[in-house]
Amino acid sequence: MSLQDDLRTLDLGNLICERIMSHPEKVALVWKGNSFRYGDLGELLDIVSEQFDLVGLTNDDVAMIILEKSPIAIASVLALLRRRTRFVICSPQLNSANLGHVQNETSASVSITIDQGRLVVKRIATSRPFVPSNDAYLMLTTSGSTGTPKIVPLSNRAVLDFSIWAKGHFEISETTVSFNYAPLNFDLCFLDLWTVLSAGGTVLLVTTEDAVRPNRMVQLVSRYGVTLIQAVPLCFQLLGTIQQQFENVTTVAFTGDVLPKGALERLRLQFPCAALFNIYGCTETNDSFVHRVTEHDTEKMPIGTPIVGVDYCVIDSHGAIVAGNGVGELYVHTPFQADGYLDADRDVGRFVDDPTEGRTSQRWFRTGDLVERDSAGMLLLRGRTDFQVKIRGVAVNTSEVERSLRSYPGIRDACAVCLSDDLGGKRIAALVVSELPVSVVSLKSHCARELPQAAIPSEIRVLSEDFPRTSTGKPDRQLIESSLVRGVFQAVLTNQQPRPE
């Protein structure tokens, strides 16, 4: 199959292939200091397709892409989309048990990996045939950080609709140069990688090594005239350690976690010509809310207003809809969401019937995020329902503990976890990153003025450097918990690299 073959079915892959044919001399990708034109991407696509032919890849197969982000990885995705072969994108750092789980659940029969710089496409044993349920050719995995990963099939229509919205909302065009920070298996790539390519723009692929090197990232943003940066707060924290302004950047979007104290002020100084956006979404739903930051906003900014076509409601702990001010779990329905997990048994409690009793006929997604609706009707993130624990019979949300700790002068960030105590119960322990000398006694007294007794951390460790994080910038709670249990902090926290999810 060549690029001249019929492109009758409209999807994101075909839009990119059209760009390859119509603008072969335009730079599509920048990777490790090398520029790849759309024509070069087309040549890579044909090379990958030849390897697929050699293993007899058909529409009955399911492929596992286990690749770091690179031009050959992008070409592999495009080749699979063009063939209408279903595939799942996996992090190369997934452990063997989780990779085995993904293979078994998807019935993957072909693996795509890199060995000594060369693409390796080979058949792998599968225990059962894959039975497709819709046009979901692309599958992502959840992080698996709290258990085995869930497989999220996304339909071509959902991905295309999101791309059309993103292209218009963020004014993405042929002149866009995006800073693609997220790993290939992360849903953020739909905006700053796939949508940018479909618009004929240029994508700067940030490698895993460069993603933790502030000086290197600053060089890349400056050298290649980046105009769009979408990333988790960790990226902006690292960039903020270097005092340099980027006047070429016109759009900055942060997503995936709350901004640490002081981060918003640094963003405004570092990107003086950029419109700043707070984006909220989940892998299962894609982006759902967007908020354009104003001069009055602080880090406690709202998640924004629903994207066109998105419906939502807030459900309190008693199962009732929160109509006015109040706190509850956020439920959403979006035009970009998955129909459910690949394993339908895992839908229970997450993909649910319309909680509004008739606003839509389709299923909704329980995000697991606690939000507060304020007097102006705006939604503020309060934490996670799965961070709710019982301490001596009292319900405690560790997100509230973290919020209290962050409000103390000089505390840049905090992470609270629940540990077992010597009596068989539970206790709260916390790590904080402080810019100033601070006493643990003062921190506990501060928490006592804002939190119930059971929520006051029994142990607080003050760090001068950041605590461990995953590759998507979130606190690595598994490593933090084990570090607190073992009491080995400096050994773990010195030169700590983000742990892949």
C-alpha positions as MATLAB code, in Angstrom:
seq = 'MSLQDDLRTLDLGNLICERIMSHPEKVALVWKGNSFRYGDLGELLDIVSEQFDLVGLTNDDVAMIILEKSPIAIASVLALLRRRTRFVICSPQLNSANLGHVQNETSASVSITIDQGRLVVKRIATSRPFVPSNDAYLMLTTSGSTGTPKIVPLSNRAVLDFSIWAKGHFEISETTVSFNYAPLNFDLCFLDLWTVLSAGGTVLLVTTEDAVRPNRMVQLVSRYGVTLIQAVPLCFQLLGTIQQQFENVTTVAFTGDVLPKGALERLRLQFPCAALFNIYGCTETNDSFVHRVTEHDTEKMPIGTPIVGVDYCVIDSHGAIVAGNGVGELYVHTPFQADGYLDADRDVGRFVDDPTEGRTSQRWFRTGDLVERDSAGMLLLRGRTDFQVKIRGVAVNTSEVERSLRSYPGIRDACAVCLSDDLGGKRIAALVVSELPVSVVSLKSHCARELPQAAIPSEIRVLSEDFPRTSTGKPDRQLIESSLVRGVFQAVLTNQQPRPE';
ca = [
       0.000    0.000    0.000;
       1.449    3.399   -0.994;
       0.569    6.969   -0.117;
      -1.273    7.252   -3.416;
      -3.838    4.671   -2.320;
      -7.412    5.749   -1.710;
      -7.883    8.048    1.318;
     -11.668    7.867    1.420;
     -12.026    7.350    5.161;
     -11.434   10.595    7.018;
      -9.344   10.202   10.151;
      -6.323   11.805   11.758;
      -3.908    9.402   10.079;
      -5.211   10.237    6.619;
      -5.029   13.962    7.299;
      -1.334   13.558    8.149;
      -0.758   11.407    5.055;
      -2.313   14.142    2.941;
       0.204   16.583    4.457;
       3.010   14.184    3.559;
       1.902   14.224   -0.075;
       1.092   17.931   -0.372;
       3.972   19.451    1.657;
       6.912   17.004    1.416;
       9.565   19.734    1.948;
       7.989   21.146    5.141;
       9.683   20.148    8.419;
       7.403   17.748   10.293;
       9.566   16.524   13.194;
      12.684   17.588   15.062;
      14.363   14.819   17.054;
      17.785   14.728   18.688;
      18.890   17.793   16.733;
      17.803   16.392   13.360;
      14.961   17.717   11.201;
      12.634   15.340    9.355;
      10.497   16.702    6.533;
       7.023   15.410    5.798;
       8.567   13.664    2.794;
      11.089   11.959    5.076;
       8.233   10.852    7.320;
       6.530    9.390    4.255;
       9.648    7.410    3.386;
       9.835    6.054    6.929;
       6.162    5.147    6.706;
       6.785    3.077    3.568;
       9.804    1.365    5.167;
       7.709    0.401    8.195;
       4.901   -0.822    5.934;
       7.355   -3.128    4.132;
       8.322   -4.683    7.469;
       4.643   -5.147    8.268;
       4.238   -6.952    4.948;
       7.139   -9.273    5.788;
       5.351  -10.549    8.919;
       2.028  -10.762    7.063;
       0.255   -8.124    9.170;
      -3.497   -8.103    8.493;
      -6.611   -6.417    9.847;
      -7.149   -9.466   12.058;
      -3.969   -8.674   13.989;
      -3.464   -6.431   17.002;
      -0.067   -4.753   17.314;
       1.743   -3.661   20.476;
       3.886   -0.563   19.958;
       6.601   -0.589   22.635;
       8.709    2.350   21.483;
      10.211    5.525   22.829;
       9.027    8.640   21.012;
      10.893    9.016   17.707;
      10.231    9.534   13.963;
      10.165    5.759   13.403;
       7.591    5.408   16.199;
       5.430    8.129   14.597;
       5.722    6.372   11.238;
       4.704    3.062   12.851;
       1.510    4.587   14.233;
       0.663    6.145   10.852;
       1.321    2.872    9.028;
      -1.054    1.006   11.356;
      -3.736    3.688   11.010;
      -3.445    3.527    7.238;
      -3.844   -0.259    7.272;
      -6.801   -0.126    9.692;
      -4.903   -2.505   11.975;
      -5.731   -2.182   15.651;
      -2.886   -1.337   17.988;
      -2.056   -0.390   21.547;
       0.689    2.066   22.517;
       2.655    0.957   25.577;
       5.346    2.657   27.601;
       8.688    0.897   26.983;
       9.224    1.087   30.753;
       6.197   -1.051   31.637;
       7.362   -4.056   33.609;
       7.085   -7.530   32.094;
       4.005   -8.403   34.159;
       2.075   -5.354   32.944;
       3.234   -5.872   29.357;
       2.008   -9.456   29.595;
      -1.311   -8.212   30.923;
      -1.684   -5.779   28.016;
      -0.807   -8.451   25.476;
      -3.267  -10.916   26.969;
      -6.129   -8.431   27.223;
      -5.696   -7.028   23.712;
      -4.855  -10.415   22.155;
      -1.838   -8.724   20.563;
      -0.212  -10.914   17.921;
       2.564   -8.568   16.745;
       5.106   -6.558   18.733;
       6.933   -3.466   17.457;
      10.141   -2.667   19.331;
      13.628   -1.215   18.811;
      16.795   -3.293   19.126;
      20.156   -1.532   18.757;
      18.545    1.301   16.838;
      16.660   -0.943   14.392;
      12.910   -1.443   14.215;
      11.901   -5.012   15.066;
       8.488   -6.279   13.987;
       7.743   -9.836   15.031;
       4.862  -12.157   15.701;
       4.107  -13.118   19.278;
       1.979  -15.939   20.631;
      -1.599  -15.001   21.482;
      -4.060  -17.119   23.425;
      -7.311  -15.934   21.847;
      -8.604  -14.033   18.818;
      -9.409  -10.360   19.152;
     -13.091   -9.527   18.642;
     -13.496   -5.863   17.588;
     -16.471   -3.978   19.008;
     -16.262   -0.715   17.019;
     -13.902    1.357   14.892;
     -11.445    1.839   17.755;
      -8.134    1.184   16.010;
      -6.109    3.077   18.594;
      -5.810    1.885   22.184;
      -4.047    3.597   25.079;
      -3.288    2.259   28.532;
      -3.842    3.930   31.866;
      -0.699    4.302   33.953;
      -1.065    1.146   36.017;
       0.434    3.026   38.963;
      -2.299    1.739   41.284;
      -2.713   -1.712   39.730;
      -2.758   -3.362   36.327;
      -3.207   -0.926   33.417;
      -6.646   -0.517   31.889;
      -6.935   -0.593   28.096;
      -8.801    2.407   26.649;
      -9.993    1.981   23.025;
     -10.629    5.307   21.284;
     -12.695    5.520   18.123;
     -11.415    7.288   15.032;
     -14.393    9.636   15.220;
     -13.632   10.620   18.815;
      -9.958   11.315   18.064;
     -10.804   13.284   14.916;
     -13.475   15.360   16.678;
     -11.008   16.242   19.420;
      -8.388   17.243   16.875;
     -10.834   19.496   15.040;
     -11.727   21.213   18.322;
      -8.098   21.590   19.436;
      -7.000   22.959   16.071;
      -9.604   25.699   16.248;
      -9.349   26.509   19.946;
      -5.557   26.825   20.030;
      -5.214   28.191   16.475;
      -2.940   25.349   15.361;
      -1.706   25.744   11.781;
       1.252   25.179    9.453;
       3.190   27.848   11.365;
       2.818   26.068   14.724;
       5.973   24.649   16.289;
       5.006   22.492   19.255;
       7.109   21.294   22.162;
       5.942   17.701   22.578;
       6.941   16.838   26.163;
       4.616   13.898   26.906;
       5.526   10.239   26.240;
       4.015    8.692   23.098;
       1.555    6.596   25.136;
       0.177    9.692   26.915;
      -3.091   11.254   25.700;
      -1.553   14.759   25.668;
       0.020   13.734   22.339;
      -3.369   14.068   20.646;
      -2.992   17.839   20.870;
       0.686   18.728   20.553;
       1.756   15.879   18.268;
      -1.025   14.383   16.159;
      -3.169   17.505   15.787;
      -0.113   19.634   14.952;
       0.985   17.144   12.273;
      -2.521   17.029   10.808;
      -2.364   20.841   10.514;
       1.010   20.701    8.749;
       2.966   22.172   11.671;
       6.289   21.132   13.181;
       6.648   18.930   16.265;
       9.732   19.027   18.458;
       9.961   15.546   20.030;
      11.448   15.889   23.516;
      13.383   12.757   24.432;
      13.143   11.046   27.812;
      16.687   12.194   28.601;
      16.048   15.845   27.693;
      12.734   15.910   29.592;
      14.613   16.199   32.913;
      17.338   18.600   31.744;
      16.237   22.234   32.171;
      19.205   23.705   30.277;
      18.631   21.395   27.341;
      14.907   22.150   27.199;
      15.571   25.896   27.270;
      17.982   25.459   24.340;
      15.379   23.530   22.358;
      12.584   26.059   22.934;
      14.859   28.929   21.879;
      16.643   27.272   18.956;
      13.574   25.978   17.146;
      11.198   28.891   17.720;
       8.616   26.921   19.675;
       5.161   28.554   19.649;
       3.087   25.960   21.575;
       3.933   24.178   24.821;
       1.512   21.768   26.478;
       2.879   19.837   29.436;
       2.446   18.674   32.994;
       3.531   21.105   35.756;
       6.856   19.266   36.173;
       7.997   20.533   32.768;
       7.276   24.148   33.678;
       8.924   23.719   37.077;
      12.113   22.593   35.340;
      11.974   25.377   32.744;
      11.377   27.859   35.565;
      14.741   27.045   37.124;
      16.403   28.899   34.218;
      15.839   32.639   34.057;
      15.020   33.157   30.409;
      12.027   34.593   28.584;
      10.487   32.972   25.515;
       8.744   35.630   23.461;
       8.077   33.299   20.503;
       5.789   31.086   22.568;
       2.176   32.183   22.043;
       0.328   29.288   23.729;
       1.120   27.585   27.035;
      -1.179   24.844   28.359;
      -0.668   22.978   31.611;
      -2.546   19.842   32.536;
      -2.398   16.651   34.578;
      -1.933   18.087   38.069;
      -2.242   21.237   40.186;
       0.379   23.946   39.759;
       2.828   24.204   42.671;
       3.066   27.464   44.591;
       4.804   30.199   42.617;
       4.583   28.342   39.302;
       1.935   30.606   37.772;
       3.914   33.758   38.531;
       6.990   32.200   36.922;
       4.959   31.219   33.848;
       3.734   34.770   33.382;
       7.294   36.084   33.564;
       8.860   33.395   31.396;
       6.205   33.488   28.646;
       5.227   37.171   28.444;
       3.556   36.888   25.017;
       1.673   33.627   25.621;
      -1.956   32.907   26.359;
      -2.015   30.547   29.362;
      -4.530   27.697   29.585;
      -5.452   25.227   32.316;
      -6.744   22.002   30.703;
      -8.635   19.257   32.518;
      -9.266   15.765   31.185;
      -8.751   12.011   31.610;
      -7.350    9.302   29.338;
     -10.851    7.826   29.118;
     -12.532   11.102   28.073;
      -9.754   13.229   26.586;
      -9.934   16.930   27.447;
     -13.203   18.037   29.034;
     -12.663   21.548   30.447;
     -10.398   24.441   29.513;
      -9.734   27.702   31.333;
      -7.897   30.670   29.882;
      -5.884   32.171   32.716;
      -6.619   35.767   33.640;
      -4.571   38.321   35.543;
      -6.720   37.651   38.608;
      -6.036   33.907   38.741;
      -3.814   32.203   41.301;
      -2.695   28.560   41.460;
      -6.153   27.795   42.886;
      -7.716   28.514   39.514;
     -10.849   26.775   38.190;
     -10.588   23.842   35.806;
     -12.563   25.969   33.354;
     -15.704   25.714   31.290;
     -16.850   22.591   29.443;
     -15.632   22.158   25.887;
     -18.397   22.306   23.279;
     -20.377   19.059   23.462;
     -19.234   18.195   26.992;
     -21.835   17.655   29.711;
     -21.055   17.282   33.409;
     -22.527   17.083   36.878;
     -21.237   16.969   40.451;
     -22.461   14.155   42.719;
     -22.089   14.409   46.494;
     -21.192   11.589   48.902;
     -24.902   10.681   49.250;
     -25.378   10.244   45.491;
     -27.296   13.504   45.017;
     -26.559   16.080   42.324;
     -24.908   19.236   43.684;
     -26.970   22.023   42.140;
     -25.306   25.041   43.770;
     -22.259   25.493   45.960;
     -20.794   22.275   47.275;
     -18.281   19.467   46.929;
     -18.655   16.185   45.112;
     -17.266   13.840   42.484;
     -17.114   15.081   38.897;
     -19.017   13.044   36.283;
     -18.530   13.904   32.596;
     -19.728   12.941   29.162;
     -17.658   14.129   26.192;
     -17.795   13.654   22.410;
     -14.177   12.445   22.617;
     -14.536    9.697   25.200;
     -14.105    5.942   24.986;
     -17.205    3.753   25.028;
     -15.653    1.790   27.870;
     -12.556   -0.198   28.737;
     -11.488   -3.068   26.509;
     -12.293   -5.377   29.427;
     -15.943   -4.492   30.001;
     -15.795   -5.935   33.519;
     -13.608   -2.985   34.503;
     -16.295   -0.503   33.418;
     -18.197   -1.126   36.640;
     -18.175    1.972   38.802;
     -16.390    4.074   36.161;
     -18.529    4.100   32.988;
     -22.055    4.589   34.274;
     -25.578    5.415   33.129;
     -26.555    9.054   32.810;
     -26.681   10.357   36.414;
     -28.863   13.306   35.363;
     -31.804   11.015   34.583;
     -32.215   11.790   30.936;
     -29.998   14.615   29.695;
     -28.224   12.104   27.429;
     -28.762    8.506   26.364;
     -25.068    7.627   26.491;
     -22.820    6.495   29.295;
     -20.912    8.925   31.488;
     -17.510    8.640   33.127;
     -16.869    8.936   36.848;
     -13.589   10.815   36.995;
     -12.737   10.043   40.623;
     -11.897   13.735   41.066;
     -13.421   15.750   43.884;
     -14.418   19.256   42.820;
     -15.923   22.244   44.569;
     -18.416   24.526   42.835;
     -17.933   28.081   44.082;
     -20.412   30.954   44.299;
     -19.622   31.963   40.702;
     -20.428   28.456   39.458;
     -16.804   27.614   38.681;
     -15.291   24.215   39.506;
     -12.125   23.902   41.603;
     -10.204   20.645   42.044;
     -10.195   19.399   45.639;
      -8.535   16.008   45.326;
      -9.227   12.388   44.475;
     -11.909   10.096   45.820;
      -9.321    7.315   45.918;
      -7.192    9.454   48.254;
      -9.950    9.116   50.850;
      -8.744    7.040   53.817;
      -9.920    6.221   57.326;
      -7.653    7.313   60.189;
      -8.908    6.102   63.568;
     -12.409    5.956   62.133;
     -12.276    9.494   60.701;
     -12.518   10.057   56.924;
      -9.399   11.922   55.719;
      -8.521   12.980   52.182;
      -4.784   13.235   51.702;
      -5.349   15.940   49.074;
      -6.688   18.195   51.835;
      -3.555   17.520   53.881;
      -1.397   18.468   50.906;
      -3.397   21.652   50.362;
      -2.906   22.669   53.979;
       0.843   22.029   53.827;
       1.221   23.988   50.566;
      -0.443   27.008   52.151;
       2.379   27.366   54.693;
       4.903   30.124   53.801;
       7.869   28.831   51.834;
       6.402   25.396   51.036;
       6.617   24.840   47.280;
       4.950   21.431   47.113;
       3.719   18.582   49.306;
       2.767   14.940   49.051;
       0.817   13.118   51.774;
       0.392    9.355   51.904;
      -1.279    6.830   54.167;
       0.932    4.301   55.956;
       0.276    1.446   58.369;
       1.125    2.140   62.000;
       2.482   -0.180   64.679;
      -0.965   -0.858   66.112;
      -2.419   -2.123   62.857;
      -4.175    1.101   61.985;
      -3.319    3.909   59.589;
      -1.400    7.166   59.847;
      -0.619   10.117   57.588;
       2.964   10.910   56.598;
       4.127   13.676   54.286;
       7.037   15.029   52.291;
       7.282   18.765   51.686;
       9.613   20.767   49.459;
      10.562   24.024   51.175;
      12.285   27.105   49.822;
      12.947   28.358   53.377;
      14.055   26.787   56.668;
      10.986   25.422   58.423;
      10.361   23.386   61.562;
       8.220   20.264   61.564;
       6.557   21.466   64.786;
       5.422   24.663   63.054;
       4.075   22.683   60.094;
       2.082   20.386   62.366;
       0.702   23.369   64.300;
      -0.330   24.960   61.010;
      -2.132   21.762   59.962;
      -3.842   21.570   63.375;
      -5.470   24.955   62.756;
      -6.935   23.803   59.445;
      -7.487   20.049   59.667;
      -9.137   17.558   62.009;
      -6.818   15.851   64.492;
      -6.772   12.589   62.534;
      -5.527   14.391   59.406;
      -2.439   15.953   61.031;
       0.609   14.112   59.635;
       2.372   12.030   62.265;
       5.583   12.372   60.278;
       6.762   15.202   58.008;
      10.037   15.193   56.111;
      11.274   18.549   54.779;
      13.237   18.424   51.505;
      15.186   21.119   49.722;
      14.853   19.312   46.381;
      11.859   17.804   44.641;
      10.449   14.453   45.697;
      10.265   11.484   43.294;
       7.921   11.842   40.344;
       6.644    9.624   37.550;
       7.405   10.399   33.905;
       4.133   12.332   33.687;
       5.163   14.627   36.530;
       2.901   13.295   39.264;
       4.260   12.363   42.693;
       5.553    8.799   42.630;
       3.451    7.723   45.583;
       4.628    4.113   45.523;
       8.260    5.164   45.847;
       7.443    7.862   48.405;
       5.500    5.399   50.563;
       8.258    2.790   50.451;
      10.872    5.473   51.207;
       8.956    6.662   54.251;
       8.510    3.101   55.481;
      12.190    2.251   55.073;
      13.424    5.621   56.308;
      15.874    5.994   53.394;
      15.226    9.470   52.079;
      18.470   10.938   50.858;
      19.467    7.778   49.030;
      16.193    7.792   47.169;
      15.832   11.516   46.640;
      19.352   12.345   45.504;
      19.649   12.473   41.688;
      16.187   10.950   41.465;
      14.967   10.425   37.909;
      11.222   10.368   37.142;
       9.802    6.851   37.246;
       7.936    5.905   34.031;
       4.281    5.111   34.471;
];
